[in-house]
CSV table of C-alpha atoms in Angstrom, one decimal:
chain,number,residue,atom,x,y,z
A,1,MET,CA,-157.9,-194.7,-23.4
A,2,SER,CA,-154.5,-194.8,-21.6
A,3,ASN,CA,-151.1,-193.6,-23.6
A,4,ARG,CA,-149.8,-197.3,-23.3
A,5,HIS,CA,-152.9,-198.7,-25.2
A,6,GLN,CA,-152.6,-195.9,-28.0
A,7,GLY,CA,-148.8,-197.0,-28.3
A,8,SER,CA,-149.8,-200.6,-28.8
A,9,SER,CA,-148.7,-202.2,-31.8
A,10,PRO,CA,-152.1,-203.3,-33.4
A,11,LEU,CA,-153.6,-199.8,-32.8
A,12,ARG,CA,-150.4,-198.1,-34.3
A,13,GLU,CA,-151.0,-200.4,-37.5
A,14,SER,CA,-154.7,-199.4,-37.7
A,15,MET,CA,-153.5,-195.8,-37.4
A,16,THR,CA,-150.9,-196.6,-40.4
A,17,ARG,CA,-153.7,-198.3,-42.5
A,18,ARG,CA,-155.8,-195.1,-42.1
A,19,LEU,CA,-153.2,-192.7,-43.0
A,20,TYR,CA,-152.2,-194.6,-46.1
A,21,ARG,CA,-156.0,-194.5,-47.3
A,22,ARG,CA,-155.8,-190.7,-46.9
A,23,THR,CA,-152.2,-190.5,-48.8
A,24,GLY,CA,-152.2,-189.8,-52.5
A,25,ALA,CA,-149.1,-190.6,-54.6
A,26,SER,CA,-148.1,-190.7,-58.1
A,27,GLY,CA,-144.5,-191.2,-60.0
A,28,ARG,CA,-142.7,-192.5,-62.8
A,29,ILE,CA,-140.5,-195.6,-63.0
A,30,GLU,CA,-137.9,-196.1,-65.6
A,31,PHE,CA,-136.2,-199.4,-66.7
A,32,PRO,CA,-134.1,-200.4,-69.3
A,33,ALA,CA,-136.1,-202.8,-71.2
A,34,ILE,CA,-134.5,-206.3,-70.6
A,35,PRO,CA,-137.0,-208.9,-71.3
A,36,GLY,CA,-135.1,-211.5,-69.4
A,37,MET,CA,-135.3,-209.5,-66.3
A,38,ILE,CA,-139.0,-209.2,-65.9
A,39,ASP,CA,-139.2,-211.1,-62.4
A,40,ASP,CA,-136.8,-208.0,-61.1
A,41,TYR,CA,-139.2,-205.4,-62.8
A,42,VAL,CA,-142.2,-207.0,-60.9
A,43,THR,CA,-140.4,-207.1,-57.7
A,44,ILE,CA,-139.4,-203.3,-57.8
A,45,CYS,CA,-142.9,-202.2,-59.1
A,46,GLY,CA,-144.6,-204.1,-56.3
A,47,SER,CA,-142.2,-202.8,-53.7
A,48,VAL,CA,-142.8,-199.5,-54.9
A,49,PHE,CA,-146.4,-199.7,-55.0
A,50,ALA,CA,-146.5,-201.2,-51.4
A,51,ASP,CA,-144.4,-198.5,-50.2
A,52,VAL,CA,-147.1,-195.9,-50.8
A,53,GLY,CA,-149.8,-198.1,-49.3
A,54,ARG,CA,-151.0,-200.1,-52.1
A,55,GLU,CA,-149.9,-203.6,-51.9
A,56,PHE,CA,-150.7,-205.8,-54.7
A,57,THR,CA,-152.4,-209.3,-54.3
A,58,ALA,CA,-151.1,-212.1,-56.1
A,59,ASP,CA,-153.5,-211.8,-58.9
A,60,GLU,CA,-152.6,-208.0,-59.4
A,61,LEU,CA,-148.9,-209.0,-59.5
A,62,SER,CA,-149.7,-211.5,-62.2
A,63,HIS,CA,-151.6,-209.0,-64.3
A,64,LEU,CA,-148.9,-206.5,-63.8
A,65,ARG,CA,-146.3,-209.1,-64.9
A,66,SER,CA,-148.3,-209.8,-68.1
A,67,VAL,CA,-148.4,-206.0,-69.1
A,68,LEU,CA,-144.8,-205.6,-68.4
A,69,GLN,CA,-143.9,-208.7,-70.6
A,70,GLN,CA,-145.9,-207.4,-73.5
A,71,GLN,CA,-144.1,-203.9,-73.3
A,72,LEU,CA,-140.8,-205.4,-72.7
A,73,SER,CA,-140.9,-207.7,-75.7
A,74,ALA,CA,-142.3,-204.9,-78.0
A,75,ALA,CA,-139.5,-202.2,-76.7
A,76,TYR,CA,-136.8,-204.8,-77.1
A,77,ALA,CA,-137.9,-205.8,-80.6
A,78,SER,CA,-137.9,-202.1,-81.3
A,79,SER,CA,-134.2,-201.1,-80.2
A,80,PRO,CA,-131.7,-202.4,-77.5
A,81,ARG,CA,-131.7,-198.7,-76.6
A,82,SER,CA,-135.3,-198.9,-75.3
A,83,THR,CA,-136.8,-198.1,-72.0
A,84,ILE,CA,-140.0,-199.2,-70.1
A,85,VAL,CA,-141.9,-196.3,-68.3
A,86,VAL,CA,-144.1,-197.3,-65.5
A,87,THR,CA,-146.5,-194.3,-64.4
A,88,TYR,CA,-148.8,-194.6,-61.5
A,89,ASN,CA,-151.3,-192.5,-59.7
A,90,ALA,CA,-153.0,-193.1,-56.5
A,91,PRO,CA,-155.4,-190.4,-55.2
A,92,PRO,CA,-156.4,-190.5,-51.5
A,93,ALA,CA,-158.9,-193.4,-50.6
A,94,SER,CA,-158.5,-194.9,-54.0
A,95,ILE,CA,-156.9,-197.7,-55.7
A,96,LEU,CA,-153.6,-197.4,-57.6
A,97,ASN,CA,-153.9,-197.1,-61.5
A,98,TYR,CA,-150.8,-197.7,-63.6
A,99,GLU,CA,-149.7,-197.4,-67.2
A,100,VAL,CA,-146.9,-199.3,-68.9
A,101,ASN,CA,-145.4,-197.8,-72.2
A,102,PHE,CA,-142.0,-197.9,-73.6
A,103,GLU,CA,-139.7,-195.1,-75.5
A,104,TRP,CA,-136.9,-195.9,-77.5
A,105,LEU,CA,-133.8,-194.8,-79.5
A,106,THR,CA,-132.2,-195.7,-82.9
A,107,LEU,CA,-128.3,-196.3,-82.8
A,108,GLU,CA,-127.9,-193.3,-84.4
A,109,GLN,CA,-130.2,-191.4,-82.3
A,110,ALA,CA,-128.3,-192.7,-79.4
A,111,TYR,CA,-124.9,-191.5,-80.3
A,112,GLU,CA,-126.6,-188.1,-81.5
A,113,ASN,CA,-127.6,-187.8,-77.6
A,114,TRP,CA,-124.1,-188.6,-76.8
A,115,VAL,CA,-123.0,-185.7,-78.9
A,116,SER,CA,-125.4,-183.3,-77.2
A,117,THR,CA,-125.1,-184.4,-73.5
A,118,ARG,CA,-121.4,-185.5,-72.9
A,119,GLU,CA,-118.3,-183.3,-72.9
A,120,PRO,CA,-115.7,-184.4,-75.6
A,121,PRO,CA,-113.6,-186.2,-76.4
A,122,LEU,CA,-116.3,-188.7,-76.5
A,123,PHE,CA,-114.0,-191.8,-77.2
A,124,GLY,CA,-110.6,-190.3,-75.9
A,125,THR,CA,-107.9,-188.7,-78.2
A,126,GLU,CA,-105.3,-191.2,-79.0
A,127,PRO,CA,-105.8,-194.0,-81.6
A,128,ASP,CA,-106.1,-197.4,-80.4
A,129,ALA,CA,-102.6,-199.0,-79.9
A,130,ARG,CA,-103.7,-202.3,-81.2
A,131,VAL,CA,-104.8,-200.4,-84.6
A,132,VAL,CA,-101.4,-198.5,-84.7
A,133,ALA,CA,-99.6,-201.9,-84.2
A,134,ALA,CA,-101.5,-203.4,-86.8
A,135,ALA,CA,-101.0,-200.3,-89.3
A,136,ALA,CA,-97.2,-200.2,-88.6
A,137,GLU,CA,-96.8,-203.5,-90.4
A,138,ALA,CA,-97.2,-201.8,-93.8
A,139,ASP,CA,-93.4,-201.0,-95.2
A,140,ASP,CA,-95.3,-198.1,-97.2
A,141,ALA,CA,-98.6,-196.6,-95.7
A,142,THR,CA,-99.5,-194.9,-99.0
A,143,VAL,CA,-100.3,-198.1,-100.7
A,144,HIS,CA,-101.8,-199.6,-97.6
A,145,PRO,CA,-105.2,-198.6,-97.7
A,146,VAL,CA,-107.3,-198.7,-94.6
A,147,LEU,CA,-111.2,-199.2,-93.9
A,148,ASP,CA,-112.5,-197.8,-90.6
A,149,ILE,CA,-115.8,-199.3,-90.1
A,150,GLY,CA,-117.8,-197.2,-87.3
A,151,ALA,CA,-115.2,-194.4,-87.2
A,152,GLY,CA,-117.0,-192.4,-84.5
A,153,THR,CA,-115.4,-189.0,-84.2
A,154,GLY,CA,-112.2,-190.3,-86.4
A,155,ARG,CA,-109.8,-190.9,-83.6
A,156,ASN,CA,-108.3,-193.8,-85.4
A,157,ALA,CA,-109.1,-192.8,-88.9
A,158,LEU,CA,-107.3,-189.5,-88.7
A,159,ALA,CA,-104.1,-190.8,-87.0
A,160,LEU,CA,-103.7,-193.2,-89.6
A,161,ALA,CA,-104.1,-190.8,-92.4
A,162,ARG,CA,-101.6,-188.9,-90.7
A,163,ARG,CA,-99.3,-191.7,-91.2
A,164,GLY,CA,-99.9,-191.9,-94.8
A,165,HIS,CA,-102.4,-194.2,-95.2
A,166,PRO,CA,-105.5,-193.6,-97.7
A,167,VAL,CA,-108.6,-194.1,-95.2
A,168,ASP,CA,-112.1,-194.8,-96.1
A,169,ALA,CA,-114.0,-193.8,-92.9
A,170,VAL,CA,-117.6,-195.2,-92.7
A,171,GLU,CA,-119.8,-193.8,-89.9
A,172,LEU,CA,-123.5,-194.2,-89.2
A,173,THR,CA,-124.2,-191.2,-87.2
A,174,PRO,CA,-124.2,-188.1,-89.3
A,175,LYS,CA,-122.7,-185.8,-87.0
A,176,PHE,CA,-119.6,-188.0,-86.1
A,177,ALA,CA,-119.4,-188.2,-90.1
A,178,GLU,CA,-119.6,-184.4,-90.4
A,179,THR,CA,-116.9,-184.1,-87.8
A,180,ILE,CA,-114.4,-186.5,-89.3
A,181,ALA,CA,-114.9,-184.8,-92.8
A,182,SER,CA,-114.3,-181.2,-91.4
A,183,ASP,CA,-111.1,-182.4,-89.3
A,184,ALA,CA,-109.6,-184.2,-92.1
A,185,GLY,CA,-110.3,-181.2,-94.7
A,186,ARG,CA,-108.5,-178.8,-92.1
A,187,GLU,CA,-105.3,-181.0,-92.4
A,188,SER,CA,-105.8,-181.9,-96.0
A,189,LEU,CA,-105.6,-185.7,-95.0
A,190,ALA,CA,-106.3,-188.4,-97.4
A,191,VAL,CA,-109.7,-189.5,-95.8
A,192,ARG,CA,-112.7,-190.4,-97.8
A,193,VAL,CA,-115.9,-190.1,-95.2
A,194,ILE,CA,-118.7,-192.5,-96.4
A,195,SER,CA,-122.1,-191.7,-94.4
A,196,GLY,CA,-124.5,-194.7,-94.0
A,197,ASP,CA,-124.4,-198.5,-93.1
A,198,VAL,CA,-121.6,-200.1,-94.7
A,199,PHE,CA,-123.3,-203.6,-94.5
A,200,ALA,CA,-126.4,-202.3,-96.5
A,201,SER,CA,-123.9,-202.0,-99.6
A,202,THR,CA,-120.6,-202.3,-100.3
A,203,GLN,CA,-120.3,-200.9,-103.7
A,204,GLU,CA,-118.3,-197.8,-102.5
A,205,LEU,CA,-115.6,-200.1,-101.0
A,206,ARG,CA,-112.4,-201.0,-102.4
A,207,ARG,CA,-111.2,-204.5,-102.7
A,208,ASP,CA,-107.5,-204.0,-101.8
A,209,TYR,CA,-107.6,-202.6,-98.3
A,210,GLY,CA,-104.5,-203.6,-96.3
A,211,LEU,CA,-106.4,-203.3,-92.9
A,212,ILE,CA,-110.2,-203.2,-92.0
A,213,LEU,CA,-110.8,-202.0,-88.2
A,214,LEU,CA,-113.8,-201.9,-86.2
A,215,SER,CA,-113.2,-200.4,-82.9
A,216,GLU,CA,-116.1,-200.3,-80.4
A,217,VAL,CA,-118.5,-201.3,-82.9
A,218,ILE,CA,-119.1,-204.8,-82.4
A,219,SER,CA,-120.0,-204.2,-79.0
A,220,ASP,CA,-123.3,-202.6,-80.5
A,221,PHE,CA,-124.5,-205.8,-82.7
A,222,ARG,CA,-127.3,-207.8,-81.8
A,223,THR,CA,-127.0,-210.7,-83.7
A,224,THR,CA,-124.4,-213.5,-84.9
A,225,GLN,CA,-125.4,-212.6,-88.5
A,226,GLN,CA,-123.9,-209.1,-88.0
A,227,LEU,CA,-120.9,-210.6,-86.9
A,228,ARG,CA,-120.8,-213.0,-90.1
A,229,GLN,CA,-121.2,-210.1,-92.1
A,230,VAL,CA,-118.2,-208.4,-90.8
A,231,PHE,CA,-116.0,-211.7,-92.0
A,232,GLU,CA,-117.8,-211.9,-95.5
A,233,LEU,CA,-117.1,-208.1,-96.0
A,234,ALA,CA,-113.5,-208.6,-94.7
A,235,ALA,CA,-113.1,-211.6,-97.1
A,236,ALA,CA,-114.3,-209.6,-100.0
A,237,CYS,CA,-112.4,-206.3,-99.5
A,238,LEU,CA,-109.3,-207.2,-97.9
A,239,ALA,CA,-106.2,-207.8,-100.3
A,240,PRO,CA,-104.4,-211.2,-99.7
A,241,GLY,CA,-102.4,-210.8,-96.5
A,242,GLY,CA,-104.5,-208.0,-95.3
A,243,GLN,CA,-105.7,-207.8,-91.6
A,244,LEU,CA,-109.0,-207.6,-90.1
A,245,VAL,CA,-108.7,-206.1,-86.5
A,246,PHE,CA,-111.7,-205.7,-84.3
A,247,ASN,CA,-112.7,-205.7,-80.6
A,248,ALA,CA,-115.6,-207.7,-79.2
A,249,PHE,CA,-116.7,-208.7,-75.8
A,250,ILE,CA,-115.9,-212.4,-75.3
A,251,ALA,CA,-117.2,-214.9,-72.7
A,252,LYS,CA,-114.6,-216.4,-70.6
A,253,PRO,CA,-114.1,-220.1,-70.7
A,254,GLY,CA,-116.8,-222.1,-68.8
A,255,TYR,CA,-119.4,-219.1,-68.9
A,256,GLN,CA,-122.4,-219.3,-70.9
A,257,PRO,CA,-124.4,-215.9,-71.4
A,258,ASP,CA,-128.0,-216.2,-71.0
A,259,ALA,CA,-130.8,-214.1,-72.6
A,260,ALA,CA,-130.9,-211.7,-69.7
A,261,ALA,CA,-127.0,-211.1,-69.8
A,262,ARG,CA,-127.0,-210.7,-73.5
A,263,GLU,CA,-130.0,-208.2,-73.5
A,264,LEU,CA,-128.5,-206.2,-70.7
A,265,GLY,CA,-125.2,-206.2,-72.6
A,266,GLN,CA,-127.1,-204.9,-75.5
A,267,GLN,CA,-128.5,-202.0,-73.4
A,268,PHE,CA,-125.0,-201.0,-72.2
A,269,TYR,CA,-123.0,-201.2,-75.4
A,270,THR,CA,-121.7,-204.6,-74.4
A,271,SER,CA,-123.1,-207.2,-77.0
A,272,ILE,CA,-121.6,-210.8,-75.9
A,273,PHE,CA,-120.5,-213.3,-78.0
A,274,THR,CA,-118.9,-216.9,-77.3
A,275,GLU,CA,-115.8,-218.4,-79.0
A,276,ASP,CA,-118.1,-220.8,-80.6
A,277,GLU,CA,-120.2,-218.0,-82.2
A,278,MET,CA,-116.8,-216.3,-83.3
A,279,SER,CA,-115.7,-219.5,-84.8
A,280,ILE,CA,-118.9,-220.4,-86.7
A,281,ALA,CA,-119.1,-216.8,-87.9
A,282,ALA,CA,-115.7,-217.0,-89.7
A,283,LEU,CA,-116.5,-220.6,-91.0
A,284,ASP,CA,-115.3,-221.3,-94.5
A,285,LEU,CA,-113.8,-218.0,-95.3
A,286,PRO,CA,-110.4,-217.1,-96.2
A,287,LEU,CA,-109.3,-215.6,-92.6
A,288,ARG,CA,-106.8,-217.0,-90.2
A,289,LEU,CA,-107.2,-215.8,-86.5
A,290,GLU,CA,-103.4,-214.5,-85.7
A,291,SER,CA,-103.8,-212.8,-82.1
A,292,ASP,CA,-106.2,-212.6,-79.6
A,293,ASP,CA,-105.5,-209.7,-76.8
A,294,SER,CA,-107.0,-208.6,-73.7
A,295,VAL,CA,-108.0,-204.8,-74.7
A,296,TYR,CA,-107.6,-204.0,-70.9
A,297,ASP,CA,-103.9,-205.4,-70.9
A,298,TYR,CA,-102.9,-204.3,-74.4
A,299,GLU,CA,-103.8,-200.8,-74.2
A,300,LYS,CA,-102.8,-200.0,-70.7
A,301,THR,CA,-99.4,-201.6,-71.9
A,302,HIS,CA,-98.8,-199.9,-75.1
A,303,LEU,CA,-100.8,-196.5,-75.1
A,304,PRO,CA,-98.5,-193.4,-74.7
A,305,GLN,CA,-97.8,-192.4,-71.1
A,306,GLY,CA,-100.8,-190.6,-69.6
A,307,ALA,CA,-103.4,-191.7,-72.3
A,308,TRP,CA,-104.5,-194.7,-70.2
A,309,PRO,CA,-107.8,-195.0,-69.6
A,310,GLN,CA,-109.0,-193.5,-72.8
A,311,THR,CA,-111.8,-191.9,-71.2
A,312,SER,CA,-113.2,-192.1,-67.6
A,313,TRP,CA,-115.7,-194.8,-68.4
A,314,TYR,CA,-113.3,-196.8,-70.7
A,315,GLU,CA,-111.5,-199.0,-67.9
A,316,GLN,CA,-114.8,-200.4,-66.4
A,317,TRP,CA,-116.4,-200.7,-69.8
A,318,VAL,CA,-113.9,-202.9,-71.3
A,319,SER,CA,-113.8,-205.1,-68.1
A,320,GLY,CA,-117.4,-206.1,-68.6
A,321,GLN,CA,-118.3,-204.0,-65.4
A,322,ASP,CA,-121.1,-202.2,-67.0
A,323,VAL,CA,-123.1,-205.6,-67.1
A,324,PHE,CA,-121.6,-207.3,-64.2
A,325,ASP,CA,-121.3,-205.4,-60.9
A,326,VAL,CA,-118.2,-207.5,-59.6
A,327,PRO,CA,-114.6,-206.8,-59.4
A,328,ARG,CA,-112.7,-206.9,-62.8
A,329,ASP,CA,-111.1,-210.3,-62.2
A,330,GLN,CA,-114.6,-211.8,-61.4
A,331,SER,CA,-116.2,-210.6,-64.7
A,332,PRO,CA,-117.4,-213.6,-67.0
A,333,ILE,CA,-116.5,-211.4,-69.9
A,334,GLU,CA,-114.0,-208.9,-71.5
A,335,LEU,CA,-113.4,-206.8,-74.2
A,336,ARG,CA,-110.9,-208.5,-76.4
A,337,TRP,CA,-108.8,-207.5,-79.6
A,338,ARG,CA,-108.9,-210.2,-82.3
A,339,ALA,CA,-106.9,-209.9,-85.5
A,340,TYR,CA,-107.4,-212.1,-88.8
A,341,ARG,CA,-105.2,-212.4,-91.8
A,342,LYS,CA,-106.7,-213.1,-95.2
A,343,TRP,CA,-104.8,-215.8,-97.2
A,344,GLY,CA,-105.5,-216.9,-100.7
A,345,VAL,CA,-106.8,-215.0,-104.0
A,346,PRO,CA,-108.9,-211.6,-103.5
A,347,ALA,CA,-112.6,-212.3,-104.1
A,348,ILE,CA,-113.9,-211.5,-107.5
């Protein structure tokens, strides 16, 4: 056989087929568990399997989709911090075998992992400029108690306590709670640390807070009911005239997030809410929206010189770019500061 015939395309392809049959492959593919993006998972797995010489038929891809769908639903129901793991093995001259499982972490475990794998400061060193501005409205900080829900490592709680505010810092992650208590004790600050889920029981809380704040907390929520709980707690625990200040990712006008966007957002600490959902969550409660500011614009303008951005990931995250890989001005969501004022009489 001449060299010309050996190099012809059909013969070369036949050699490649034979090579694939004598090639073994194994591997592991990990995905964040986003049920609404199952078509992407099927495409990725199908491409990987084809690349190792085991191209799936339409029926095989349909079965793969069914297996993935089952595991995705179970994973997402367990935790937004869940991962789909596809392991595959294709010995020489054999078909490809695969297995789909999921792994997941609770919110507390996810943040515990941050503590062990990331360099501090985890959330920056300066208090949020918007929080400082809200606290500064008090003529006498010592009679203007603050509730910091999801206080993290105490970036806001400790700064407000240094100003003289009595502070209750609620934190779900034990290591964070321990850090706040240790730092507050070292400086003899008036900080009471409450470890646990504040929405499970409010018995330990005061009913005369001048300020209730949630910074980088609602971005971890999964449902609008959790958002409603924030407003209900504020209505019950704020003194008349007190403020509820929080930040949340809000869909921009004209954008309606679908299931995939919401699920991906929850994976990346970017839970998305619409203006309608915000309004419904606060409905019929003695709380009046007073201000609505872009976190990006407000913090960049008002933080001390050199403090922006708070962390290496902060600027991209507050712009919604952890979910949408587009320029900042094209992102359909952004983190916004919302401030509500309580009116009427204290709740009984």
